[in-house]
PDB file of C-alpha atoms in Angstrom:
ATOM      1  CA  HIS R 426       0.178  -0.303   0.274  1.00  0.00           C
ATOM      2  CA  LEU R 427       1.107   3.339  -0.996  1.00  0.00           C
ATOM      3  CA  PRO R 428       1.062   5.972   2.024  1.00  0.00           C
ATOM      4  CA  ILE R 429      -1.956   7.994   2.299  1.00  0.00           C
ATOM      5  CA  PRO R 430      -0.860  11.838   1.812  1.00  0.00           C
ATOM      6  CA  THR R 431      -2.428  13.811   4.441  1.00  0.00           C
ATOM      7  CA  GLU R 432      -3.724  16.804   2.515  1.00  0.00           C
ATOM      8  CA  CYS R 433      -6.328  16.357   0.089  1.00  0.00           C
ATOM      9  CA  PRO R 434      -4.862  16.898  -3.179  1.00  0.00           C
ATOM     10  CA  ALA R 435      -5.938  20.841  -4.928  1.00  0.00           C
ATOM     11  CA  ILE R 436      -9.420  21.249  -6.183  1.00  0.00           C
ATOM     12  CA  LEU R 437      -9.479  23.878  -8.467  1.00  0.00           C
ATOM     13  CA  PRO R 438     -12.531  25.885  -8.109  1.00  0.00           C
ATOM     14  CA  ARG R 439     -14.879  26.674 -10.116  1.00  0.00           C
ATOM     15  CA  CYS R 440     -14.361  30.689 -10.619  1.00  0.00           C
ATOM     16  CA  LEU R 441     -10.773  29.274 -11.975  1.00  0.00           C
ATOM     17  CA  TRP R 442     -12.358  27.435 -14.530  1.00  0.00           C
ATOM     18  CA  GLY R 443     -15.050  29.605 -15.792  1.00  0.00           C
ATOM     19  CA  ALA R 444     -18.360  28.265 -14.553  1.00  0.00           C
ATOM     20  CA  ARG R 445     -21.749  29.727 -15.103  1.00  0.00           C
ATOM     21  CA  PRO R 446     -23.637  30.202 -12.084  1.00  0.00           C
ATOM     22  CA  TYR R 447     -25.787  27.411 -10.685  1.00  0.00           C
ATOM     23  CA  ARG R 448     -29.779  27.812 -11.634  1.00  0.00           C
ATOM     24  CA  GLY R 449     -31.839  27.593  -9.025  1.00  0.00           C
ATOM     25  CA  THR R 450     -31.250  26.404  -5.248  1.00  0.00           C
ATOM     26  CA  PRO R 451     -28.989  23.602  -4.788  1.00  0.00           C
ATOM     27  CA  ALA R 452     -29.533  20.352  -2.905  1.00  0.00           C
ATOM     28  CA  LEU R 453     -27.191  20.183   0.207  1.00  0.00           C
ATOM     29  CA  LEU R 454     -25.841  16.627   0.640  1.00  0.00           C
ATOM     30  CA  ARG R 455     -25.790  15.340   3.570  1.00  0.00           C
ATOM     31  CA  PRO R 456     -22.007  13.841   4.414  1.00  0.00           C
ATOM     32  CA  PRO R 457     -20.330  11.511   5.262  1.00  0.00           C
ATOM     33  CA  LEU R 458     -21.999  10.005   1.949  1.00  0.00           C
ATOM     34  CA  GLY R 459     -22.072   6.159   1.277  1.00  0.00           C
ATOM     35  CA  SER R 460     -20.064   6.219  -2.095  1.00  0.00           C
ATOM     36  CA  VAL R 461     -18.627   7.198  -4.491  1.00  0.00           C
ATOM     37  CA  PHE R 462     -19.662   6.872  -8.505  1.00  0.00           C
ATOM     38  CA  LEU R 463     -17.010   7.308 -11.264  1.00  0.00           C
ATOM     39  CA  HIS R 464     -17.693   8.378 -15.141  1.00  0.00           C
ATOM     40  CA  HIS R 465     -15.925   8.747 -18.035  1.00  0.00           C
ATOM     41  CA  THR R 466     -16.778  12.292 -19.624  1.00  0.00           C
ATOM     42  CA  LEU R 467     -17.184  10.845 -23.104  1.00  0.00           C
ATOM     43  CA  GLU R 468     -17.618  14.283 -24.595  1.00  0.00           C
ATOM     44  CA  PRO R 469     -14.553  15.442 -25.132  1.00  0.00           C
ATOM     45  CA  ALA R 470     -13.501  12.490 -26.030  1.00  0.00           C
ATOM     46  CA  GLN R 471      -9.705  12.831 -25.859  1.00  0.00           C
ATOM     47  CA  PRO R 472      -8.234  13.697 -22.179  1.00  0.00           C
ATOM     48  CA  CYS R 473      -6.973  17.363 -21.734  1.00  0.00           C
ATOM     49  CA  TRP R 474      -3.337  18.108 -21.173  1.00  0.00           C
ATOM     50  CA  THR R 475      -3.457  22.228 -20.369  1.00  0.00           C
ATOM     51  CA  PHE R 476      -5.255  23.760 -18.179  1.00  0.00           C
ATOM     52  CA  SER R 477      -6.845  26.130 -20.707  1.00  0.00           C
ATOM     53  CA  THR R 478      -7.673  22.730 -22.714  1.00  0.00           C
ATOM     54  CA  CYS R 479      -9.175  21.224 -19.230  1.00  0.00           C
ATOM     55  CA  ALA R 480     -10.929  24.467 -18.286  1.00  0.00           C
ATOM     56  CA  ARG R 481     -12.778  24.700 -21.648  1.00  0.00           C
ATOM     57  CA  ALA R 482     -13.921  20.758 -21.341  1.00  0.00           C
ATOM     58  CA  MET R 483     -15.588  22.305 -18.044  1.00  0.00           C
ATOM     59  CA  ARG R 484     -16.881  24.944 -19.759  1.00  0.00           C
ATOM     60  CA  ASP R 485     -18.273  22.953 -22.896  1.00  0.00           C
ATOM     61  CA  MET R 486     -19.564  20.277 -20.420  1.00  0.00           C
ATOM     62  CA  GLN R 487     -21.330  22.633 -17.951  1.00  0.00           C
ATOM     63  CA  ARG R 488     -23.123  24.588 -21.166  1.00  0.00           C
ATOM     64  CA  PHE R 489     -23.796  21.226 -22.632  1.00  0.00           C
ATOM     65  CA  HIS R 490     -25.606  20.158 -19.056  1.00  0.00           C
ATOM     66  CA  GLN R 491     -26.974  23.192 -18.312  1.00  0.00           C
ATOM     67  CA  ASP R 492     -28.202  24.468 -21.655  1.00  0.00           C
ATOM     68  CA  THR R 493     -28.830  21.285 -23.761  1.00  0.00           C
ATOM     69  CA  ARG R 494     -29.948  18.438 -20.987  1.00  0.00           C
ATOM     70  CA  GLY R 495     -31.856  21.123 -18.852  1.00  0.00           C
ATOM     71  CA  TRP R 496     -30.014  20.805 -15.482  1.00  0.00           C
ATOM     72  CA  ASP R 497     -28.747  23.571 -13.258  1.00  0.00           C
ATOM     73  CA  ASP R 498     -25.104  22.703 -13.343  1.00  0.00           C
ATOM     74  CA  ILE R 499     -22.476  20.195 -14.281  1.00  0.00           C
ATOM     75  CA  GLY R 500     -23.508  16.889 -13.365  1.00  0.00           C
ATOM     76  CA  TYR R 501     -20.550  16.144 -11.392  1.00  0.00           C
ATOM     77  CA  SER R 502     -19.126  16.802  -7.942  1.00  0.00           C
ATOM     78  CA  PHE R 503     -15.628  17.102  -9.556  1.00  0.00           C
ATOM     79  CA  MET R 504     -14.192  16.203 -12.695  1.00  0.00           C
ATOM     80  CA  VAL R 505     -10.046  14.839 -13.630  1.00  0.00           C
ATOM     81  CA  GLY R 506      -7.882  16.235 -16.324  1.00  0.00           C
ATOM     82  CA  SER R 507      -4.979  14.786 -17.578  1.00  0.00           C
ATOM     83  CA  ASP R 508      -3.171  17.969 -16.591  1.00  0.00           C
ATOM     84  CA  GLY R 509      -3.334  16.841 -12.802  1.00  0.00           C
ATOM     85  CA  TYR R 510      -5.723  18.745 -11.642  1.00  0.00           C
ATOM     86  CA  LEU R 511      -9.276  18.025  -9.837  1.00  0.00           C
ATOM     87  CA  TYR R 512     -11.644  20.302 -11.325  1.00  0.00           C
ATOM     88  CA  GLU R 513     -14.969  21.126  -8.796  1.00  0.00           C
ATOM     89  CA  GLY R 514     -17.955  20.713 -10.063  1.00  0.00           C
ATOM     90  CA  ARG R 515     -20.496  20.617  -7.731  1.00  0.00           C
ATOM     91  CA  GLY R 516     -18.103  19.976  -5.201  1.00  0.00           C
ATOM     92  CA  TRP R 517     -18.369  18.291  -1.701  1.00  0.00           C
ATOM     93  CA  HIS R 518     -21.974  20.026  -0.756  1.00  0.00           C
ATOM     94  CA  TRP R 519     -24.452  20.218  -3.365  1.00  0.00           C
ATOM     95  CA  VAL R 520     -26.264  17.470  -5.267  1.00  0.00           C
ATOM     96  CA  GLY R 521     -24.768  16.209  -8.332  1.00  0.00           C
ATOM     97  CA  ALA R 522     -26.716  15.325 -11.673  1.00  0.00           C
ATOM     98  CA  HIS R 523     -24.230  11.667 -12.678  1.00  0.00           C
ATOM     99  CA  THR R 524     -25.795   8.653 -11.211  1.00  0.00           C
ATOM    100  CA  LYS R 525     -29.651   9.350 -11.680  1.00  0.00           C
ATOM    101  CA  GLY R 526     -31.324   7.945  -8.905  1.00  0.00           C
ATOM    102  CA  TYR R 527     -28.518   7.372  -6.874  1.00  0.00           C
ATOM    103  CA  ASN R 528     -27.183  11.298  -6.932  1.00  0.00           C
ATOM    104  CA  THR R 529     -28.165  11.747  -2.584  1.00  0.00           C
ATOM    105  CA  GLN R 530     -26.213   9.346  -2.240  1.00  0.00           C
ATOM    106  CA  GLY R 531     -22.655   9.288  -3.701  1.00  0.00           C
ATOM    107  CA  PHE R 532     -19.738  11.809  -5.523  1.00  0.00           C
ATOM    108  CA  GLY R 533     -19.828  11.600  -8.853  1.00  0.00           C
ATOM    109  CA  ILE R 534     -16.545  11.832 -10.196  1.00  0.00           C
ATOM    110  CA  GLY R 535     -15.997  12.257 -14.369  1.00  0.00           C
ATOM    111  CA  ILE R 536     -12.351  11.683 -15.649  1.00  0.00           C
ATOM    112  CA  VAL R 537     -11.957  14.270 -18.868  1.00  0.00           C
ATOM    113  CA  GLY R 538     -11.931  11.831 -22.068  1.00  0.00           C
ATOM    114  CA  ASP R 539     -13.429   8.833 -23.685  1.00  0.00           C
ATOM    115  CA  PHE R 540     -12.143   5.195 -21.707  1.00  0.00           C
ATOM    116  CA  THR R 541     -13.870   2.459 -23.760  1.00  0.00           C
ATOM    117  CA  ALA R 542     -10.477   1.755 -25.325  1.00  0.00           C
ATOM    118  CA  THR R 543      -7.739   3.295 -23.464  1.00  0.00           C
ATOM    119  CA  LEU R 544      -7.350   4.117 -19.582  1.00  0.00           C
ATOM    120  CA  PRO R 545      -6.159   7.379 -18.189  1.00  0.00           C
ATOM    121  CA  ASP R 546      -2.651   7.834 -18.263  1.00  0.00           C
ATOM    122  CA  PRO R 547      -1.692   6.443 -14.901  1.00  0.00           C
ATOM    123  CA  ASP R 548      -1.245   9.672 -13.064  1.00  0.00           C
ATOM    124  CA  THR R 549      -4.463  10.373 -13.646  1.00  0.00           C
ATOM    125  CA  LEU R 550      -5.292   7.208 -12.227  1.00  0.00           C
ATOM    126  CA  ALA R 551      -2.997   7.317  -8.879  1.00  0.00           C
ATOM    127  CA  LEU R 552      -4.733  11.070  -8.417  1.00  0.00           C
ATOM    128  CA  VAL R 553      -8.630   9.855  -8.142  1.00  0.00           C
ATOM    129  CA  ARG R 554      -7.091   5.946  -6.837  1.00  0.00           C
ATOM    130  CA  ASP R 555      -4.332   7.306  -4.301  1.00  0.00           C
ATOM    131  CA  GLU R 556      -4.998  10.647  -3.309  1.00  0.00           C
ATOM    132  CA  LEU R 557      -8.637  11.881  -3.976  1.00  0.00           C
ATOM    133  CA  LEU R 558     -10.547   8.916  -2.814  1.00  0.00           C
ATOM    134  CA  PRO R 559      -8.417   8.421   0.266  1.00  0.00           C
ATOM    135  CA  CYS R 560      -8.936  12.255   0.776  1.00  0.00           C
ATOM    136  CA  THR R 561     -12.836  11.613   0.952  1.00  0.00           C
ATOM    137  CA  VAL R 562     -12.413   9.507   3.875  1.00  0.00           C
ATOM    138  CA  ARG R 563     -10.290  11.278   5.959  1.00  0.00           C
ATOM    139  CA  SER R 564     -11.729  14.610   5.115  1.00  0.00           C
ATOM    140  CA  GLY R 565     -15.101  12.812   6.632  1.00  0.00           C
ATOM    141  CA  HIS R 566     -17.336  13.274   3.459  1.00  0.00           C
ATOM    142  CA  VAL R 567     -16.990  10.064   2.531  1.00  0.00           C
ATOM    143  CA  GLN R 568     -17.959   7.210   4.718  1.00  0.00           C
ATOM    144  CA  PRO R 569     -14.583   4.817   5.197  1.00  0.00           C
ATOM    145  CA  ASN R 570     -16.392   1.930   4.062  1.00  0.00           C
ATOM    146  CA  PHE R 571     -17.526   3.868   1.390  1.00  0.00           C
ATOM    147  CA  THR R 572     -18.432   1.743  -1.763  1.00  0.00           C
ATOM    148  CA  LEU R 573     -17.113   2.719  -5.547  1.00  0.00           C
ATOM    149  CA  HIS R 574     -19.122   2.114  -8.487  1.00  0.00           C
ATOM    150  CA  GLY R 575     -18.476   2.291 -12.314  1.00  0.00           C
ATOM    151  CA  HIS R 576     -21.926   4.589 -13.489  1.00  0.00           C
ATOM    152  CA  ARG R 577     -22.539   1.148 -15.631  1.00  0.00           C
ATOM    153  CA  GLN R 578     -24.071  -0.690 -12.732  1.00  0.00           C
ATOM    154  CA  LEU R 579     -26.244   1.822 -11.797  1.00  0.00           C
ATOM    155  CA  GLY R 580     -27.872   2.638 -15.242  1.00  0.00           C
ATOM    156  CA  ASN R 581     -28.135   1.784 -18.575  1.00  0.00           C
ATOM    157  CA  THR R 582     -24.568   2.980 -19.848  1.00  0.00           C
ATOM    158  CA  ASP R 583     -21.255   1.805 -21.327  1.00  0.00           C
ATOM    159  CA  CYS R 584     -20.057   4.580 -18.276  1.00  0.00           C
ATOM    160  CA  PRO R 585     -16.890   4.327 -17.787  1.00  0.00           C
ATOM    161  CA  GLY R 586     -15.839   2.598 -20.577  1.00  0.00           C
ATOM    162  CA  ASN R 587     -14.891  -0.594 -20.788  1.00  0.00           C
ATOM    163  CA  ALA R 588     -11.096   0.220 -20.183  1.00  0.00           C
ATOM    164  CA  LEU R 589     -11.867   2.368 -16.656  1.00  0.00           C
ATOM    165  CA  PHE R 590     -14.486   0.024 -15.739  1.00  0.00           C
ATOM    166  CA  GLN R 591     -11.824  -2.945 -15.571  1.00  0.00           C
ATOM    167  CA  GLU R 592      -9.050  -1.433 -13.908  1.00  0.00           C
ATOM    168  CA  ILE R 593     -11.188   0.137 -10.914  1.00  0.00           C
ATOM    169  CA  GLN R 594     -12.557  -3.033 -10.011  1.00  0.00           C
ATOM    170  CA  SER R 595      -9.266  -3.753  -8.519  1.00  0.00           C
ATOM    171  CA  TRP R 596      -9.390  -0.783  -6.714  1.00  0.00           C
ATOM    172  CA  PRO R 597     -10.315   0.026  -2.394  1.00  0.00           C
ATOM    173  CA  GLY R 598     -14.006   0.111  -2.082  1.00  0.00           C
ATOM    174  CA  PHE R 599     -15.030  -1.442  -5.267  1.00  0.00           C
ATOM    175  CA  GLN R 600     -18.109  -3.519  -5.159  1.00  0.00           C
TER     176      GLN R 600
END
């Protein structure tokens, strides 16, 4: 086992990626939550490797979620770029729109890219597995005995892609 870092990884706030305001009145989550739901964004299909391309991907996803899907905000709690950063979506406090029927029970983490045939790079996987997931527990947002699920386990979808879904089956908490 790798040593657990004492700090949480930096999460870039919404203002840094240029988020639009939330529409409506967000619903509060009631931590500690029991689950973490892992997603791939599919669009954009390519991982983002720089802050500027990742920030643009966040704005594009938020625009799609708000304008096309009619949601109040970007659906994910957090997004993960291949630039080494975590991006705040709905964050720690607000119910997301990531896993229909389960949004009040867990955080939704979207890794930018299409991971049907290929995996995210090793640093991105390590950021989620070795830093973000332990941080969610240490910070009291998620129960120590949390379950990790791929989106497909709870809905009619291929998300988080075959390659990524295969990978997370060996991660702590996977059920």
